[in-house]
Tab-separated table of C-alpha atoms in Angstrom:
chain	number	residue	atom	x	y	z
Z	1	MET	CA	105.221	104.377	22.519
Z	2	LEU	CA	101.960	106.035	23.354
Z	3	PRO	CA	100.079	104.047	25.997
Z	4	TYR	CA	96.928	102.362	24.698
Z	5	VAL	CA	97.727	103.659	21.207
Z	6	THR	CA	100.947	101.997	20.230
Z	7	ARG	CA	101.688	98.332	20.805
Z	8	TYR	CA	104.585	96.104	19.885
Z	9	GLU	CA	105.029	92.418	19.110
Z	10	PRO	CA	108.256	90.414	19.415
Z	11	ILE	CA	109.058	88.937	16.020
Z	12	GLN	CA	111.552	86.085	15.654
Z	13	VAL	CA	114.003	86.633	12.812
Z	14	THR	CA	116.137	83.559	13.457
Z	15	ARG	CA	115.337	80.061	12.281
Z	16	GLN	CA	112.148	78.577	13.616
Z	17	THR	CA	110.439	75.229	13.091
Z	18	ASP	CA	106.691	75.127	12.600
Z	19	GLU	CA	105.004	71.758	13.045
Z	20	VAL	CA	101.828	70.719	11.274
Z	21	LYS	CA	100.344	67.426	12.481
Z	22	ASN	CA	97.839	64.863	11.211
Z	23	ILE	CA	97.360	66.243	7.715
Z	24	PRO	CA	94.722	64.334	5.714
Z	25	CYS	CA	95.964	63.014	2.378
Z	26	GLY	CA	93.343	61.727	-0.047
Z	27	THR	CA	94.966	59.893	-2.947
Z	28	LYS	CA	93.824	59.897	-6.546
Z	29	GLY	CA	92.443	56.409	-6.008
Z	30	GLY	CA	90.243	57.528	-3.100
Z	31	VAL	CA	92.410	56.199	-0.228
Z	32	MET	CA	92.591	58.525	2.814
Z	33	ILE	CA	95.793	58.504	4.894
Z	34	TYR	CA	96.903	60.968	7.548
Z	35	LEU	CA	100.472	62.247	7.466
Z	36	LYS	CA	101.763	62.205	11.009
Z	37	LYS	CA	103.806	65.393	11.060
Z	38	PHE	CA	105.267	68.120	8.846
Z	39	GLU	CA	108.171	70.187	10.094
Z	40	VAL	CA	108.848	73.386	8.176
Z	41	VAL	CA	112.104	75.174	9.032
Z	42	ASN	CA	111.725	78.837	8.015
Z	43	ARG	CA	113.019	82.306	8.727
Z	44	LEU	CA	111.701	85.849	8.346
Z	45	ARG	CA	114.342	88.237	7.027
Z	46	LYS	CA	114.850	91.370	9.102
Z	47	GLU	CA	114.494	93.769	6.192
Z	48	TYR	CA	111.025	92.333	5.379
Z	49	VAL	CA	109.595	92.203	8.907
Z	50	TYR	CA	107.495	95.393	8.747
Z	51	GLU	CA	106.187	94.677	5.243
Z	52	THR	CA	105.273	91.074	6.074
Z	53	ILE	CA	103.544	91.945	9.358
Z	54	LEU	CA	101.716	94.797	7.682
Z	55	ASN	CA	100.348	92.513	4.945
Z	56	TYR	CA	99.748	89.241	6.812
Z	57	GLY	CA	99.807	90.092	10.503
Z	58	VAL	CA	101.874	88.705	13.361
Z	59	LYS	CA	100.591	85.199	12.621
Z	60	TYR	CA	101.948	85.336	9.075
Z	61	ASP	CA	103.219	81.774	9.390
Z	62	LYS	CA	99.645	80.494	9.748
Z	63	THR	CA	98.916	81.723	6.237
Z	64	TRP	CA	102.209	80.772	4.611
Z	65	VAL	CA	103.142	77.640	6.556
Z	66	TYR	CA	100.238	75.916	8.293
Z	67	ASP	CA	97.483	76.661	5.790
Z	68	LYS	CA	99.872	76.426	2.848
Z	69	ILE	CA	101.034	72.941	3.864
Z	70	HIS	CA	97.432	71.713	3.957
Z	71	HIS	CA	96.760	73.214	0.546
Z	72	GLU	CA	99.887	71.808	-1.102
Z	73	ILE	CA	99.388	68.349	0.399
Z	74	ASN	CA	95.821	68.261	-0.899
Z	75	GLN	CA	97.052	69.283	-4.344
Z	76	PHE	CA	99.829	66.685	-4.326
Z	77	CYS	CA	97.754	63.812	-2.940
Z	78	SER	CA	94.792	64.333	-5.247
Z	79	ALA	CA	97.077	64.159	-8.284
Z	80	HIS	CA	98.953	60.978	-7.318
Z	81	SER	CA	98.140	57.393	-6.509
Z	82	LEU	CA	99.010	55.636	-3.279
Z	83	GLN	CA	101.908	53.869	-4.960
Z	84	GLU	CA	103.330	57.133	-6.322
Z	85	GLU	CA	103.052	58.941	-2.980
Z	86	TYR	CA	104.483	56.278	-0.715
Z	87	ILE	CA	106.664	54.194	-3.018
Z	88	ASP	CA	107.744	55.917	-6.228
Z	89	LYS	CA	107.990	59.522	-4.931
Z	90	SER	CA	108.352	58.866	-1.226
Z	91	ASP	CA	111.853	60.348	-1.148
Z	92	GLN	CA	110.807	63.436	-3.122
Z	93	ILE	CA	107.895	64.732	-1.026
Z	94	ASP	CA	110.115	66.895	1.228
Z	95	GLU	CA	111.695	68.711	-1.697
Z	96	ILE	CA	108.410	68.997	-3.599
Z	97	MET	CA	106.702	70.637	-0.604
Z	98	LYS	CA	109.650	72.965	0.023
Z	99	GLU	CA	109.676	74.175	-3.571
Z	100	ALA	CA	105.895	74.621	-3.651
Z	101	ILE	CA	105.792	76.717	-0.455
Z	102	GLN	CA	108.847	78.760	-1.351
Z	103	ARG	CA	107.519	79.495	-4.835
Z	104	ASP	CA	104.430	81.298	-3.539
Z	105	CYS	CA	106.290	82.893	-0.643
Z	106	THR	CA	108.818	84.383	-3.056
Z	107	ARG	CA	105.963	85.809	-5.105
Z	108	TYR	CA	103.675	87.120	-2.383
Z	109	ALA	CA	105.731	87.230	0.833
Z	110	PRO	CA	109.397	87.527	-0.192
Z	111	GLY	CA	110.570	87.996	3.374
Z	112	ILE	CA	109.773	84.369	4.263
Z	113	GLU	CA	112.557	81.908	3.543
Z	114	ILE	CA	111.732	78.187	3.582
Z	115	ILE	CA	114.922	76.422	4.612
Z	116	SER	CA	113.740	72.812	4.717
Z	117	VAL	CA	110.696	70.588	5.036
Z	118	ARG	CA	110.639	67.246	6.836
Z	119	VAL	CA	107.730	64.851	6.501
Z	120	THR	CA	107.088	62.155	9.081
Z	121	LYS	CA	105.385	59.467	7.094
Z	122	PRO	CA	102.567	57.358	8.537
Z	123	SER	CA	103.297	54.121	10.359
Z	124	LYS	CA	101.284	52.289	7.710
Z	125	LEU	CA	103.944	53.133	5.157
Z	126	ARG	CA	106.018	50.078	6.072
Z	127	THR	CA	102.980	47.862	5.630
Z	128	ILE	CA	102.213	49.556	2.318
Z	129	ALA	CA	105.803	49.124	1.173
Z	130	ARG	CA	105.810	45.471	2.220
Z	131	ASN	CA	102.533	44.865	0.423
Z	132	TYR	CA	103.915	46.631	-2.622
Z	133	GLU	CA	107.025	44.450	-2.551
Z	134	GLN	CA	104.822	41.366	-2.356
Z	135	MET	CA	102.769	42.678	-5.265
Z	136	GLU	CA	105.941	43.295	-7.267
Z	137	GLU	CA	107.147	39.804	-6.415
Z	138	GLU	CA	103.868	38.309	-7.556
Z	139	ARG	CA	103.968	40.530	-10.636
Z	140	THR	CA	107.406	39.212	-11.574
Z	141	LYS	CA	106.101	35.662	-11.231
Z	142	VAL	CA	103.471	36.304	-13.884
Z	143	PRO	CA	105.852	36.723	-16.847
Z	144	ILE	CA	107.884	33.750	-15.611
Z	145	ALA	CA	104.754	31.616	-15.408
Z	146	THR	CA	103.696	32.935	-18.812
Z	147	GLU	CA	107.044	31.994	-20.324
Z	148	MET	CA	106.889	28.563	-18.690
Z	149	GLN	CA	103.394	28.129	-20.078
Z	150	LYS	CA	104.660	29.108	-23.516
Z	151	VAL	CA	107.485	26.555	-23.203
Z	152	VAL	CA	105.038	23.836	-22.119
Z	153	MET	CA	102.678	24.730	-24.956
Z	154	LYS	CA	105.587	24.737	-27.389
Z	155	GLU	CA	106.733	21.345	-26.153
Z	156	ALA	CA	103.174	20.005	-26.403
Z	157	GLU	CA	102.879	21.419	-29.913
Z	158	THR	CA	106.220	19.890	-30.868
Z	159	LEU	CA	105.151	16.550	-29.394
Z	160	LYS	CA	101.854	16.786	-31.256
Z	161	LYS	CA	103.623	17.527	-34.516
Z	162	LYS	CA	106.022	14.673	-33.854
Z	163	THR	CA	103.130	12.305	-33.124
Z	164	VAL	CA	101.280	13.446	-36.236
Z	165	THR	CA	104.428	13.064	-38.291
Z	166	GLU	CA	105.027	9.572	-36.945
Z	167	ALA	CA	101.366	8.651	-37.528
Z	168	GLU	CA	101.562	9.990	-41.073
Z	169	LYS	CA	104.785	8.113	-41.565
Z	170	ASP	CA	103.215	4.889	-40.255
Z	171	ALA	CA	100.169	5.496	-42.457
Z	172	GLN	CA	102.362	5.996	-45.477
Z	173	VAL	CA	104.359	2.874	-44.672
Z	174	SER	CA	101.117	0.941	-44.193
Z	175	MET	CA	99.787	2.299	-47.479
Z	176	ILE	CA	102.963	1.294	-49.269
Z	177	TYR	CA	102.761	-2.177	-47.712
Z	178	MET	CA	99.111	-2.512	-48.709
Z	179	ASN	CA	99.910	-1.352	-52.226
Z	180	GLN	CA	102.655	-3.930	-52.368
Z	181	LYS	CA	100.209	-6.650	-51.275
Z	182	VAL	CA	97.641	-5.489	-53.806
Z	183	ASN	CA	100.251	-5.413	-56.528
Z	184	GLU	CA	101.435	-8.869	-55.548
Z	185	LYS	CA	97.881	-10.236	-55.623
Z	186	GLU	CA	97.179	-8.521	-58.927
Z	187	SER	CA	100.423	-9.951	-60.263
Z	188	ILE	CA	99.454	-13.451	-59.084
Z	189	LYS	CA	95.967	-12.985	-60.526
Z	190	ARG	CA	97.366	-11.850	-63.825
Z	191	GLN	CA	99.815	-14.728	-63.856
Z	192	GLN	CA	96.984	-17.171	-63.162
Z	193	GLU	CA	94.929	-15.626	-65.946
Z	194	ILE	CA	97.809	-16.028	-68.369
Z	195	GLU	CA	98.304	-19.651	-67.330
Z	196	ASN	CA	94.567	-20.255	-67.765
Z	197	GLU	CA	94.635	-18.662	-71.189
Z	198	ILE	CA	97.619	-20.849	-72.158
Z	199	PHE	CA	95.853	-23.957	-70.818
Z	200	LEU	CA	92.650	-23.113	-72.677
Z	201	ALA	CA	94.557	-22.419	-75.860
Z	202	ARG	CA	96.391	-25.751	-75.550
Z	203	GLU	CA	93.218	-27.652	-74.813
Z	204	LYS	CA	91.492	-25.953	-77.722
Z	205	SER	CA	94.396	-26.807	-79.941
Z	206	LEU	CA	94.251	-30.467	-78.832
Z	207	ALA	CA	90.497	-30.523	-79.299
Z	208	ASP	CA	90.819	-29.055	-82.784
Z	209	ALA	CA	93.532	-31.555	-83.644
Z	210	ASN	CA	91.443	-34.434	-82.324
Z	211	TYR	CA	88.412	-33.145	-84.268
Z	212	HIS	CA	90.336	-33.011	-87.488
Z	213	LYS	CA	91.673	-36.505	-86.818
Z	214	VAL	CA	88.207	-37.875	-86.227
Z	215	MET	CA	86.910	-36.134	-89.322
Z	216	LYS	CA	89.735	-37.534	-91.438
Z	217	GLU	CA	89.040	-41.057	-90.142
Z	218	ALA	CA	85.337	-40.577	-90.839
Z	219	GLU	CA	86.024	-39.427	-94.355
Z	220	ALA	CA	88.376	-42.340	-94.878
Z	221	ASN	CA	85.756	-44.813	-93.661
C-alpha cells in the first residue's frame, strides 16, 4: 500500500442478507399497498470480487439488490391485479423475484449469486384474503340462486301449462256438453216438426175427406 494513494475495502464473500423495507406496490387496478420487508440472501463469489467492485463499486448490492428489488416489484405489481398478487400468486412471489434478480445478475454481474428471497407480506393481506373468501362464497351463491330460480321458473311454467291444459280440457268438455245440449234441442225440435207435419197431414186428410163427403151429399140432394 502507498499511503494516501492506495486504499482497501473489506468485501464480504460469505452469505449476507440485504433487507429492503416498505416497498410501494401499485397494482394494475390502481390499488397502492406497501410490502413490509424483502430479505435477499446473496453472496459475492471470490473469483469475481475485483471485477464486480471495478464495475459497480463497493456498494454493488445497492444496484443489484436494493434498486433491483424496487424495479422488479414495480414491474410485477403493475402487471397484476390485487387478487393475483395476494391470492392467486401469493406463494410464487419469492421465486419470481429471485429468478428476476438472478437473471440480470447472471448477465451483467455474474459474480453475484442470489440464494433466496423472502417477502414479508403486508398485514392487510389477511383482511384481503378474508374479503376474497367472502367474495368467493357470495360468488358461489349466485349460480345456486340462479339454478334455484330456474327450478322455480320451470315449476311455474309447468304449473301454468298444467293449468292451461286443464282449462282447455274443461273448455273442451264444456263445448262437448253444450254441443250435446244443442243436438238434443235440435233433435227435439226436429221431432216436434215431424209430429206437426204428421198432425197437419192427418188434419188435411180428414178435412179433404169431410169435404168430399159434404160434396157428395150436396150432389145427392
